[in-house]
Coordinates of C-alpha atoms in Angstrom, one line a residue:
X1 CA 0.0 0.0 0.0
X2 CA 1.1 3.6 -0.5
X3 CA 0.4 6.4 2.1
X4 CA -1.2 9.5 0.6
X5 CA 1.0 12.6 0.3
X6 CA -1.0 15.3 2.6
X7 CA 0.1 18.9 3.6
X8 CA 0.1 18.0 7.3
X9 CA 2.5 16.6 9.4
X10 CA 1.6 13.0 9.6
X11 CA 0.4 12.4 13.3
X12 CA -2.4 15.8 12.1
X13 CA -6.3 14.8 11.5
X14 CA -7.2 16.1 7.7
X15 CA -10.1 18.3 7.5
X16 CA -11.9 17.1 4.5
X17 CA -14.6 19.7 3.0
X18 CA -17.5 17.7 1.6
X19 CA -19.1 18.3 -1.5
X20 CA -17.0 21.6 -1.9
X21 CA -17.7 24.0 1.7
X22 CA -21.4 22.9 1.3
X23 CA -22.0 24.1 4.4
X24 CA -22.2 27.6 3.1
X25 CA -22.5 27.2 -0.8
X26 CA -24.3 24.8 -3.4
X27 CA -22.8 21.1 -3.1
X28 CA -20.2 20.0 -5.6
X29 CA -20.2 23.1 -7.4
X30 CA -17.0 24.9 -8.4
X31 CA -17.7 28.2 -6.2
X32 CA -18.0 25.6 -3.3
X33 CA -14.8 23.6 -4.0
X34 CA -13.3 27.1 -4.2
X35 CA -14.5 28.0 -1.1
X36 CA -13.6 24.6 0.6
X37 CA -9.7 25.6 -0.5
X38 CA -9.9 28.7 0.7
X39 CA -11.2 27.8 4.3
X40 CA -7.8 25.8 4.6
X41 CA -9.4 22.1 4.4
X42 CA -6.5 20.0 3.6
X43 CA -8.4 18.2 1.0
X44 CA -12.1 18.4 -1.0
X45 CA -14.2 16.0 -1.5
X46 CA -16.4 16.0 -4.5
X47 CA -18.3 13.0 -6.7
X48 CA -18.0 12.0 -9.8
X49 CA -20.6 10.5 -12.2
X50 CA -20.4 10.0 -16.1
X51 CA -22.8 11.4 -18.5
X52 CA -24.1 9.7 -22.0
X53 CA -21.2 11.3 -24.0
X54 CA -19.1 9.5 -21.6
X55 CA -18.1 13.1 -19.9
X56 CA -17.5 13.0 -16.6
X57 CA -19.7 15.5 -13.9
X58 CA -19.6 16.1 -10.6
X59 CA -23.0 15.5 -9.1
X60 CA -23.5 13.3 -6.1
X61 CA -27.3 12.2 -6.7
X62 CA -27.4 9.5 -9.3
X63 CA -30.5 12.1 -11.0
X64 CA -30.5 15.6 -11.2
X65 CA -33.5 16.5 -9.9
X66 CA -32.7 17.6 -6.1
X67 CA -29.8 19.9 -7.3
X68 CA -30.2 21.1 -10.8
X69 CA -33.4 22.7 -13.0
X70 CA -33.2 19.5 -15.2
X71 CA -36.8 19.5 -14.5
X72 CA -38.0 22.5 -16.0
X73 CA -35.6 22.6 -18.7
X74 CA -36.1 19.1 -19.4
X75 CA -39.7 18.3 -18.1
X76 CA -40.6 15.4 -20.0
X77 CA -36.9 13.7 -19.7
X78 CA -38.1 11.9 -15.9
X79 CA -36.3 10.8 -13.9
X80 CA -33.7 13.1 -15.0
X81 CA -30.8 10.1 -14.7
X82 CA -27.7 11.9 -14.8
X83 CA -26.2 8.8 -17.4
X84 CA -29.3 10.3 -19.8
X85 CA -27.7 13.3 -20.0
X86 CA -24.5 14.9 -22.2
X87 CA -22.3 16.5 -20.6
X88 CA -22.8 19.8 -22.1
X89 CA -26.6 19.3 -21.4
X90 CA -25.3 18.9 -17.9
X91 CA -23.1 22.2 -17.8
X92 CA -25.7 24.3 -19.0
X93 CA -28.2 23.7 -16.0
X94 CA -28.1 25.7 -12.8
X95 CA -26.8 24.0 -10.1
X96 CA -27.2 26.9 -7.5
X97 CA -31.0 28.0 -7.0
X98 CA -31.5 25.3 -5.4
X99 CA -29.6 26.1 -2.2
X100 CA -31.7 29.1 -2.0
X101 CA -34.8 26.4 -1.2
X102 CA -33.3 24.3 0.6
X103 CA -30.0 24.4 1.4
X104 CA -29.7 27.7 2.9
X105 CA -32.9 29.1 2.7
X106 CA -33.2 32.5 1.6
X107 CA -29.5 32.3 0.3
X108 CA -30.2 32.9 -3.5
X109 CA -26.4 34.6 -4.5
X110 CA -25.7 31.3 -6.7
X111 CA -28.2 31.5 -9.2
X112 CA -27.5 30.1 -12.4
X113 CA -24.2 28.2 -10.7
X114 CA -22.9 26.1 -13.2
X115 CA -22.9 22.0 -12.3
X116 CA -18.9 21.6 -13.0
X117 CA -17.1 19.1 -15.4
X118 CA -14.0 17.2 -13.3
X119 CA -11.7 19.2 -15.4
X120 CA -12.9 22.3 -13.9
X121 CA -12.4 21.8 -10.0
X122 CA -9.1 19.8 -11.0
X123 CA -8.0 23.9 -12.3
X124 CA -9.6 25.2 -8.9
X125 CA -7.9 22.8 -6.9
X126 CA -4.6 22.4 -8.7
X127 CA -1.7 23.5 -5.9
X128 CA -4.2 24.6 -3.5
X129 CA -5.9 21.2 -1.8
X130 CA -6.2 18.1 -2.5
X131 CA -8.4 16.0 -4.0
X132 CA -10.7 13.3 -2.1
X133 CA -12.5 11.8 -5.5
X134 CA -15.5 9.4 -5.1
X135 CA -16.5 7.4 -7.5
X136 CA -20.1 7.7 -7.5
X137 CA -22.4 4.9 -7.8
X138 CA -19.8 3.2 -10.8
X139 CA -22.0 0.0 -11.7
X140 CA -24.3 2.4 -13.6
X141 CA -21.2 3.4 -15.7
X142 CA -18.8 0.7 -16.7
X143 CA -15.6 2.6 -18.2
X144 CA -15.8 4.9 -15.5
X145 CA -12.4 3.9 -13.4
X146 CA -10.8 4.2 -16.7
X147 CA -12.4 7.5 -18.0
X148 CA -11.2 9.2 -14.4
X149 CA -7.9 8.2 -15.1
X150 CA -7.4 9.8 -18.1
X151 CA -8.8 13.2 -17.1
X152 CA -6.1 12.9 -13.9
X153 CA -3.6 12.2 -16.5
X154 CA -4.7 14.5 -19.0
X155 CA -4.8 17.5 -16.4
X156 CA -1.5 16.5 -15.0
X157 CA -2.4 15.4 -11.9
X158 CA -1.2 12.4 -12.5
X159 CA 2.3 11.6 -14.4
X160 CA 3.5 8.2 -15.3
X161 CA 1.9 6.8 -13.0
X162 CA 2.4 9.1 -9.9
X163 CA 0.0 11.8 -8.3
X164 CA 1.7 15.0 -8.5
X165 CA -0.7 16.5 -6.6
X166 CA -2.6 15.5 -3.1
X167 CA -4.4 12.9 -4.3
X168 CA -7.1 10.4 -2.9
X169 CA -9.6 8.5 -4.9
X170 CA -12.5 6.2 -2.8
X171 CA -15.5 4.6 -3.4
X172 CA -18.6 2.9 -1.8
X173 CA -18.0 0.1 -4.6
X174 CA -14.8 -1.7 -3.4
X175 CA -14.8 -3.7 -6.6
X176 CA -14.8 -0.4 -8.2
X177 CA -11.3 0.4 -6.4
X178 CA -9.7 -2.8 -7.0
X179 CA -9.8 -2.1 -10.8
X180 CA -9.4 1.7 -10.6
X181 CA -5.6 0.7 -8.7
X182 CA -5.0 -1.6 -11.6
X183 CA -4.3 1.8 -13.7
X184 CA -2.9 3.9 -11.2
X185 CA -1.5 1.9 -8.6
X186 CA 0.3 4.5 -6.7
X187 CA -2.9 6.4 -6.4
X188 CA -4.2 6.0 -2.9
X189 CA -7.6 4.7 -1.9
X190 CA -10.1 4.6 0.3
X191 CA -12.5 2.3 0.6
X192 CA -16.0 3.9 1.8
X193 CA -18.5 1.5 4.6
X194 CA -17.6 -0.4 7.4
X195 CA -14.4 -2.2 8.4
X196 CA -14.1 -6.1 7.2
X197 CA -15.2 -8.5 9.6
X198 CA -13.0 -11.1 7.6
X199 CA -9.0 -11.9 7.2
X200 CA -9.7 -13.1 4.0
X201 CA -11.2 -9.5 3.3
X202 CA -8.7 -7.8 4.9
X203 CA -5.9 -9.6 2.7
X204 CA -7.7 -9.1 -0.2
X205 CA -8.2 -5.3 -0.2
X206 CA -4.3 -4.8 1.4
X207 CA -3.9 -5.6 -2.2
X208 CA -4.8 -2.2 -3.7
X209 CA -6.2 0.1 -0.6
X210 CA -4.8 2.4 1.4
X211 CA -7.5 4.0 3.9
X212 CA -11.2 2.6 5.2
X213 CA -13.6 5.4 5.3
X214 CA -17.0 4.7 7.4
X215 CA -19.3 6.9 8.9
X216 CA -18.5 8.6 12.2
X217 CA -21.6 7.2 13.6
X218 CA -19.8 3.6 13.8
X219 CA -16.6 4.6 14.8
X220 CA -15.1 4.4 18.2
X221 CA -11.5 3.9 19.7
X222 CA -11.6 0.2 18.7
X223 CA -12.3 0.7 15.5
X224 CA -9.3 3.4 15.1
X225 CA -7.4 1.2 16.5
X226 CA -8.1 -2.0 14.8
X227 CA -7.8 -0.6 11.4
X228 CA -4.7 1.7 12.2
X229 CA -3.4 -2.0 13.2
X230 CA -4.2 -3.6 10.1
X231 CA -2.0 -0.8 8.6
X232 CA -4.8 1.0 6.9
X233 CA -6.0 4.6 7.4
X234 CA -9.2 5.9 8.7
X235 CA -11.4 9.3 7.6
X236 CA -15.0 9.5 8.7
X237 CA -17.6 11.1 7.3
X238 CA -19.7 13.7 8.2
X239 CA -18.9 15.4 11.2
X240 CA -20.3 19.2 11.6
X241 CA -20.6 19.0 15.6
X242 CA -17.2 20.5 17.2
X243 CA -17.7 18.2 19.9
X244 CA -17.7 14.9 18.1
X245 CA -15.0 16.4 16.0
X246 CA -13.1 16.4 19.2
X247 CA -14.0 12.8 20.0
X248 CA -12.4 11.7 16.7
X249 CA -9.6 13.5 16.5
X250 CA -8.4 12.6 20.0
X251 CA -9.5 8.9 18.6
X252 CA -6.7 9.5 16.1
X253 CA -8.5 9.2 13.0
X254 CA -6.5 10.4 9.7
X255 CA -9.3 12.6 8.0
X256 CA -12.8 14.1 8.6
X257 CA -15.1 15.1 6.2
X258 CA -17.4 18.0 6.9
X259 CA -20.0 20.5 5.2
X260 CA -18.1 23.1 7.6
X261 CA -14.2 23.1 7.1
X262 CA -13.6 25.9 8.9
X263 CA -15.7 24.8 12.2
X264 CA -13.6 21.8 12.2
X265 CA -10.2 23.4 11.4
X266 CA -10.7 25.9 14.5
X267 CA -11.4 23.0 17.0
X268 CA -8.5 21.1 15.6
X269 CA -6.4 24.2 15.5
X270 CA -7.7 25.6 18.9
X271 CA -4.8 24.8 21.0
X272 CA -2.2 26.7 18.4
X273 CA -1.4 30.5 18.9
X274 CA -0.4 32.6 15.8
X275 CA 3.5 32.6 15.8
X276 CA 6.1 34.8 14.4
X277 CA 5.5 35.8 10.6
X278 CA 2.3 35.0 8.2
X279 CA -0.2 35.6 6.0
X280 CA -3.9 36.3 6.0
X281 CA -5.9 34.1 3.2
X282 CA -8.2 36.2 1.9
X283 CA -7.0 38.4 -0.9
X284 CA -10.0 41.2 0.0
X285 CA -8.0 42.0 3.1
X286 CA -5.6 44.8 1.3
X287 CA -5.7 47.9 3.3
X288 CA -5.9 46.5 6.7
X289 CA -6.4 49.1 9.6
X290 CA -8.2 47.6 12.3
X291 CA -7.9 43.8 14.5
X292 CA -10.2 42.6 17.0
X293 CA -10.0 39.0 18.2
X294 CA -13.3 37.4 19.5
X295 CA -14.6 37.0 22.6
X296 CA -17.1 34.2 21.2
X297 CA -15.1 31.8 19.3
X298 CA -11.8 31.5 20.6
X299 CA -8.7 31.3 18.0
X300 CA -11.2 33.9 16.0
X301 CA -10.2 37.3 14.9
X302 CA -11.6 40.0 13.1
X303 CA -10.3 42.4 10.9
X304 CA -11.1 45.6 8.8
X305 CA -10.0 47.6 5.5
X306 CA -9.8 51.5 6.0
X307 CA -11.4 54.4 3.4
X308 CA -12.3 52.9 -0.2
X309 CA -13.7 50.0 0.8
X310 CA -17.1 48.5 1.6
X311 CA -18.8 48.6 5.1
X312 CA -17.8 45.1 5.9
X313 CA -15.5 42.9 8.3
X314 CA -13.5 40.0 7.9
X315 CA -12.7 36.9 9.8
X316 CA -9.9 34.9 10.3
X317 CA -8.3 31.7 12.6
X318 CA -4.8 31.4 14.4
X319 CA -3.0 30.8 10.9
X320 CA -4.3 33.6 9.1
X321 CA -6.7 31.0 6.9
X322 CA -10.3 33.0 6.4
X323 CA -13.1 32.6 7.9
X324 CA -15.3 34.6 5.6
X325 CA -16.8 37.9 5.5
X326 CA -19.8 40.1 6.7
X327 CA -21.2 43.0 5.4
X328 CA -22.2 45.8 8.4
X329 CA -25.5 47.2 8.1
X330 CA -26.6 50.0 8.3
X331 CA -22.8 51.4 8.4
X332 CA -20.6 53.8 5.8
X333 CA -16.9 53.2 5.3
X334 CA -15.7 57.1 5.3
X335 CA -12.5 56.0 6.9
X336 CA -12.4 53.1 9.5
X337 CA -9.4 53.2 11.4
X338 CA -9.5 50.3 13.7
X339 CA -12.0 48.1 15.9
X340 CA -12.3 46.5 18.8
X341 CA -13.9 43.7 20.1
X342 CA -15.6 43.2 24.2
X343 CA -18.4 41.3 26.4
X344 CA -20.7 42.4 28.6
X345 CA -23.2 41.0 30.5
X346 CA -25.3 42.3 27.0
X347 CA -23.4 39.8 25.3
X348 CA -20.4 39.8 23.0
X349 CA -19.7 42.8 20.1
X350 CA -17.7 43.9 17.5
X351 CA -16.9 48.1 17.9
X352 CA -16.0 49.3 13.9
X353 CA -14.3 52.8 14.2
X354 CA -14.9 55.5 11.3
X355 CA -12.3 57.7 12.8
X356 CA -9.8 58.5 10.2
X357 CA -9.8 62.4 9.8
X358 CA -6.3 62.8 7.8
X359 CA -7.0 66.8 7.4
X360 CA -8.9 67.0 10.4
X361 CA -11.8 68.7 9.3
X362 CA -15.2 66.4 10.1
X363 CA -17.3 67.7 12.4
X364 CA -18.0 64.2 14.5
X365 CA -16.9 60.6 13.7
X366 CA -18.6 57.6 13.9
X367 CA -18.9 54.2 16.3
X368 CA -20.5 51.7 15.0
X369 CA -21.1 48.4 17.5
X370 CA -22.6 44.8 16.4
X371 CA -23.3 41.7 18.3
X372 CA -20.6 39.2 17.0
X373 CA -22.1 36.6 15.4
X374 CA -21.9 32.8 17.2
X375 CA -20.8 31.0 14.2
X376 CA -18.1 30.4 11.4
X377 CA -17.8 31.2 8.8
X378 CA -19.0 34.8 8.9
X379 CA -21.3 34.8 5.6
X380 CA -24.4 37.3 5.5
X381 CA -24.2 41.2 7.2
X382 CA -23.9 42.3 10.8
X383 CA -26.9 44.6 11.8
X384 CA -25.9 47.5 13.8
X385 CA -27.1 48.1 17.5
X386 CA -25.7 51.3 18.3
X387 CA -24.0 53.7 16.4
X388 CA -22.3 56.8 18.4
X389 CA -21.4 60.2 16.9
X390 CA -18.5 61.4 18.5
X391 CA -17.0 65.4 18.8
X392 CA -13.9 65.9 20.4
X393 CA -14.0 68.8 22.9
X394 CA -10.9 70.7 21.2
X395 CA -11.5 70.5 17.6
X396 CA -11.2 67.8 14.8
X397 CA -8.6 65.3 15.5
X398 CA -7.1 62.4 12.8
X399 CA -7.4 59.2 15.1
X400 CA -6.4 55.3 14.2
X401 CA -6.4 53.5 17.8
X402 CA -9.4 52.8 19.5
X403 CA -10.0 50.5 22.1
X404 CA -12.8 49.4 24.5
X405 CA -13.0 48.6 28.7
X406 CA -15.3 47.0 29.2
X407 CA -15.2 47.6 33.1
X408 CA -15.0 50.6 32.6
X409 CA -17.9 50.4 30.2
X410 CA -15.9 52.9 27.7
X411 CA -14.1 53.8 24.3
X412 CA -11.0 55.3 24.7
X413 CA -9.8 56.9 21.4
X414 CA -6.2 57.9 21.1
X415 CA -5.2 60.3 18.5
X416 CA -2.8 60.4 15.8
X417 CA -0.9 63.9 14.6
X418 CA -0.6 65.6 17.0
X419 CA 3.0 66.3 19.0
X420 CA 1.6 64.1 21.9
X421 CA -0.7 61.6 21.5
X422 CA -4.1 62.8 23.1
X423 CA -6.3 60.3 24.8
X424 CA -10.0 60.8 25.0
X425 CA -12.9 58.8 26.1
X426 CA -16.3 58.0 25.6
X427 CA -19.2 56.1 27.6
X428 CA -20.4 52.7 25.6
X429 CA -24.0 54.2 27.4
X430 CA -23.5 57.4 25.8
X431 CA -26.9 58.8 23.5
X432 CA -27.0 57.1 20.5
X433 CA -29.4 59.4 19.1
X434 CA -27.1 62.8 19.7
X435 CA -23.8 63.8 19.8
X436 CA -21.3 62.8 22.3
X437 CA -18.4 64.7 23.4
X438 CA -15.7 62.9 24.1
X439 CA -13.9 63.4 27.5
X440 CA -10.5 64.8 27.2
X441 CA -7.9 62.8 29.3
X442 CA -4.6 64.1 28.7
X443 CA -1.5 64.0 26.4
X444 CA 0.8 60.5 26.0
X445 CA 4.2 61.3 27.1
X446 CA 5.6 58.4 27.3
X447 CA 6.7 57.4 23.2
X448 CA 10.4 58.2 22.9
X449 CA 10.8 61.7 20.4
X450 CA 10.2 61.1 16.7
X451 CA 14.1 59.8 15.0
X452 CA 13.9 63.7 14.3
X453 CA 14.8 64.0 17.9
X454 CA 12.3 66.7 18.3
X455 CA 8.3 67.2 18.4
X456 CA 6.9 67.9 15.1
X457 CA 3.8 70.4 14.7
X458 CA 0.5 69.5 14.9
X459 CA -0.9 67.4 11.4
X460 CA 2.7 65.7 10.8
X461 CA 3.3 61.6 10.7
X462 CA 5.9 60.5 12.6
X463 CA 7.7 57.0 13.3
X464 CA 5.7 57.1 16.6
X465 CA 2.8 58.4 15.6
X466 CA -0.3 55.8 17.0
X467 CA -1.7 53.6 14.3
X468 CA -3.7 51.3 16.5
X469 CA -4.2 51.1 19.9
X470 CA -5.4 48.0 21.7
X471 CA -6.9 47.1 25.3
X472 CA -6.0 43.2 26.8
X473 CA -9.2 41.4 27.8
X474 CA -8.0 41.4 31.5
X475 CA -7.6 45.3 31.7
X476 CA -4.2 44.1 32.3
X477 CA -2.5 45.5 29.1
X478 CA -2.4 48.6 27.0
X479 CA -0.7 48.1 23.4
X480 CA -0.1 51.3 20.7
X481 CA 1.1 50.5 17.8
X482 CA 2.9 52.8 15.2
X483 CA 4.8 52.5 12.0
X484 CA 8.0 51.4 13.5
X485 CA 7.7 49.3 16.5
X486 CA 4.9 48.4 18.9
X487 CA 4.7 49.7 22.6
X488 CA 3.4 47.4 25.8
X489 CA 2.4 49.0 28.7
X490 CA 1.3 47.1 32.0
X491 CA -1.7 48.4 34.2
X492 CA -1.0 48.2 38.0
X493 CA -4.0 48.3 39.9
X494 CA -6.0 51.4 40.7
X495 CA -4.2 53.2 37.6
X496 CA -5.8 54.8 35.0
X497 CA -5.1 54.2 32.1
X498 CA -4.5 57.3 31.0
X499 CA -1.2 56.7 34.3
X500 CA -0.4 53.5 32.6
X501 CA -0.2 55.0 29.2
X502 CA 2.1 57.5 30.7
X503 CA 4.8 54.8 32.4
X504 CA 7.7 53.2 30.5
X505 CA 6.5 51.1 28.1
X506 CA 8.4 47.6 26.5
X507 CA 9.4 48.7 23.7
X508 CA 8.7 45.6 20.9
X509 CA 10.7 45.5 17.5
X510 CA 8.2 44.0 14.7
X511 CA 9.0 43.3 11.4
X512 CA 9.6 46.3 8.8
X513 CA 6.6 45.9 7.0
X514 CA 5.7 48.8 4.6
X515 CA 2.3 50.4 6.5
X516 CA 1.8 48.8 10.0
X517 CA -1.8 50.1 11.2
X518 CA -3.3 47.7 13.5
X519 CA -2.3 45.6 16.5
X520 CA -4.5 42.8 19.3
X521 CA -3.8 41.2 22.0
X522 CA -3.8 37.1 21.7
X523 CA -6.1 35.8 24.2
X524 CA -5.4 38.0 27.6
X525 CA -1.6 39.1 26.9
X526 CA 0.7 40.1 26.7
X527 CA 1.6 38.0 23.4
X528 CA -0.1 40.6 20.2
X529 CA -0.4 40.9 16.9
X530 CA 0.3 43.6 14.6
X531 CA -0.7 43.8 10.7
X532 CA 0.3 45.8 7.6
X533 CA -1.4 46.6 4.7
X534 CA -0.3 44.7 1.7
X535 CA -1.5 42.0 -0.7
X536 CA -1.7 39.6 0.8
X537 CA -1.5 41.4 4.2
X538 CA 1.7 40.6 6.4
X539 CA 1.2 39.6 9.9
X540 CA 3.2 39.3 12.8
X541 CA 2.7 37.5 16.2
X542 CA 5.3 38.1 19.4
X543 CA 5.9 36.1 21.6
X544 CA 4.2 35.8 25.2

């Protein structure tokens, strides 16, 4: 038998997306295997299925009735067999209005979604994840073994024999296997059902299989352990519920399968912390101002683009993989600065900041607070509870660091160009209906001078001025941020902060990334995180 080749080390459990991420998009369609890469699943599942031309589509009901509008383009061709149809018959169906009934009801942002050929989510896939191929229901298409082996060899995922790519084909149909290894026999398998009860079984299918894949519902240590013994590999199938992925996994099984990849990569992942340099997955995240970690879901974090983009958020695990999106409603992006995240006996919110003021001329700025939402991925928009207008008692100021106590029940908002930093603050209670004016605390004395060795007039950018500005969890920690290096301050107790902001801070040397503008605390300190802008935006994690 041959081991497959998989991106983790080898004692790590596989998160397999099923179907594509049909947890959040149409099933087997190429916008959901897309989405299944970009989650981070190690590998994507998808079926396989031949038409009448002897094309080969991935559909995972034997008709296309459930998924497709076969029947109203086709509505005298019942039952609506998939082997009825051509391939290009196939294609030109809509495999996505569907989910708007019934998979995700209400969800209609897939209409007219394509139903894929293979060759298409081999090109989505190719050096991104790999590939967990069923071969779906193959005694209603005999050539079919043979037919997928071409396409793998004609797409180059396979070469002379040998996967270049993460590659894993299976089937309910063990026959089915036995003759697809015959013409790639360095391919691994899996073998879908229930363990043999048989040696003779077990001998046989050493022969050619690499992996027994049954349902999670009939898998327990023994079963791990008896068919890791028999020197076989084990992935389950389908497992949404972090708690039973947690069962498994400290079971030992290779792989799960899941409609919700990223679910299941945050519970596998939840003991890791973000370390030292990386990368944040989703290629929307360009002009990153603002970080926020959850106080929901931990490992989460939340993240923000500053003026020129859309009123939205971003979310993202420990490794920077993403976690989706989620429009904020009703907001406007004049120029978000930062955010911040707290709970309260209310519950647990997101704070968006449209603070940026670079020629200090607005009259008031803008807090705009959510509820964070329970699950991942974020998909869908954030509605707005309470959005505060904010004037500053001496005039227009340009601000990038905000940050919340939730003690204290307030916003402090630090300030950008001027000489000294200026710290104000503002009640979470405050009005939402009028104008609040902020509470003036006092200038920040405690940054070293700018490497001009001298204070520079009021509207100047310096290599200390603030670009974000974080609070720890515990009230423990203060963090500011600037283009240069990052600044840790300690709280004793009974200071204020605006006395903590003014001790001696730890000064923290970051990478020299090219626009550093936000920074958060990792769980309650004092290890943080700072982030640049850039494509794809830079990240950096210290140490505790």
């Amino acid at each position: 038998m041959d081991t497959p080749e998989t991106p983790l080390e080898p004692d790590g459990t596989l998160i397999i997306a099923h179907r594509g991420y049909s947890g959040i998009a149409p099933e087997n369609t190429d916008v959901a295997v897309d989405l299944g890469a970009a989650s981070g699943a190690e590998y994507v599942e998808i079926d396989v299925q031949m038409a009448s031309d002897g094309g080969l589509v991935v559909m995972h009901d034997t008709t296309l009735s459930r998924t497709t509008n076969a029947p109203l383009t086709y509505p005298a061709r019942a039952p609506w067999n998939v082997g009825d149809f051509t391939l290009d018959e196939m294609r030109g169906l809509d495999g996505g209005t569907w989910y708007g009934f019934s998979g995700d009801p209400g969800n209609f942002n897939y209409v007219g979604e394509p139903v894929p050929d293979l060759r298409t989510i081999l090109d989505t896939l190719r050096d991104r994840a790999g590939l967990l191929l069923e071969v779906k229901s193959p005694d209603l298409y005999p050539g079919i073994e043979a037919a997928i082996a071409a396409e793998l060899e004609s797409a180059g995922w396979v070469m002379n024999g040998q996967p270049m790519q993460p590659l894993i084909v299976q089937s309910f149909d063990w026959g089915s296997m036995a003759t697809y290894a015959a013409l790639h026999p360095d391919v691994p398998i899996g073998l879908l059902g229930n363990p043999p009860s048989e040696d003779a079984v077990w001998n046989d299918i050493s022969r050619y299989a690499d992996a027994i894949n049954p349902s999670h519902s009939n898998v327990d240590q023994a079963t791990v352990d008896e068919i890791h013994r028999r020197g076989f590999e084990v992935s389950v199938y389908t497992v949404n519920d972090t708690t039973r992925a947690a069962e498994l996994i400290a079971m030992g099984v290779d792989g799960i399968i899941t409609d919700q990849p990223a679910r299941l990569l945050l519970e596998r992942d939840r003991e890791l912390s973000p370390s030292g340099a990386f990368e944040l997955g989703n290629p929307e995240i360009t002009e990153l101002s603002g970080l926020a970690q959850s106080t929901r879901t931990p490992g989460v974090f939340w993240a923000l683009n500053d003026s020129g983009d859309a009123a939205r958020v971003f979310a993202f695990d420990r490794l920077g993989r993403s976690l989706g999106e989620a429009a904020v409603r009703p907001a406007f992006n004049l120029d978000w600065e930062d955010m911040a995240s707290y709970a309260t006996d209310d519950g647990h919110f997101l704070l968006m900041a449209d603070v940026g003021d670079n020629d200090a001329i607005r009259p008031f700025v803008n807090l705009y607070i959510a509820p964070e939402p329970e699950l991942m991925p974020a998909t869908g928009s954030l509605t707005v509870s309470t959005e505060l207008t904010v004037v500053y008692p001496d005039g227009a100021r340009d601000c990038e660091g905000v940050a919340v106590d939730p003690e204290e029940r307030a916003v402090y908002l630090l300030s950008k160009r001027d000489p000294l930093p200026r710290l104000y603050r503002v009640p979470l209670d405050a009005t939402p209906v009028l104008p609040t004016t902020a509470e003036y605390l006092g200038e920040i004395t405690s940054l070293p001078l700018p490497n001009t060795g001298q204070l520079e007039p009021a509207g100047s950018i310096t290599n200390v001025s603030p670009t974000g500005f974080s609070i720890s969890v515990d009230g423990r920690h203060a963090l500011i941020v600037t283009l240069e290096h990052s600044y840790r301050y300690t709280r004793q107790a009974g200071q204020t902060w605006l006395d903590a902001l003014n001790t001696t801070p730890e000064i923290v040397d970051v990478p020299d990334y090219a626009q550093i503008e936000s920074g958060e605390f990792i769980g309650s300190g004092p290890a943080f995180l700072i982030g640049s802008e850039g494509s794809p935006a830079p990240m950096f994690a210290t140490s505790p």
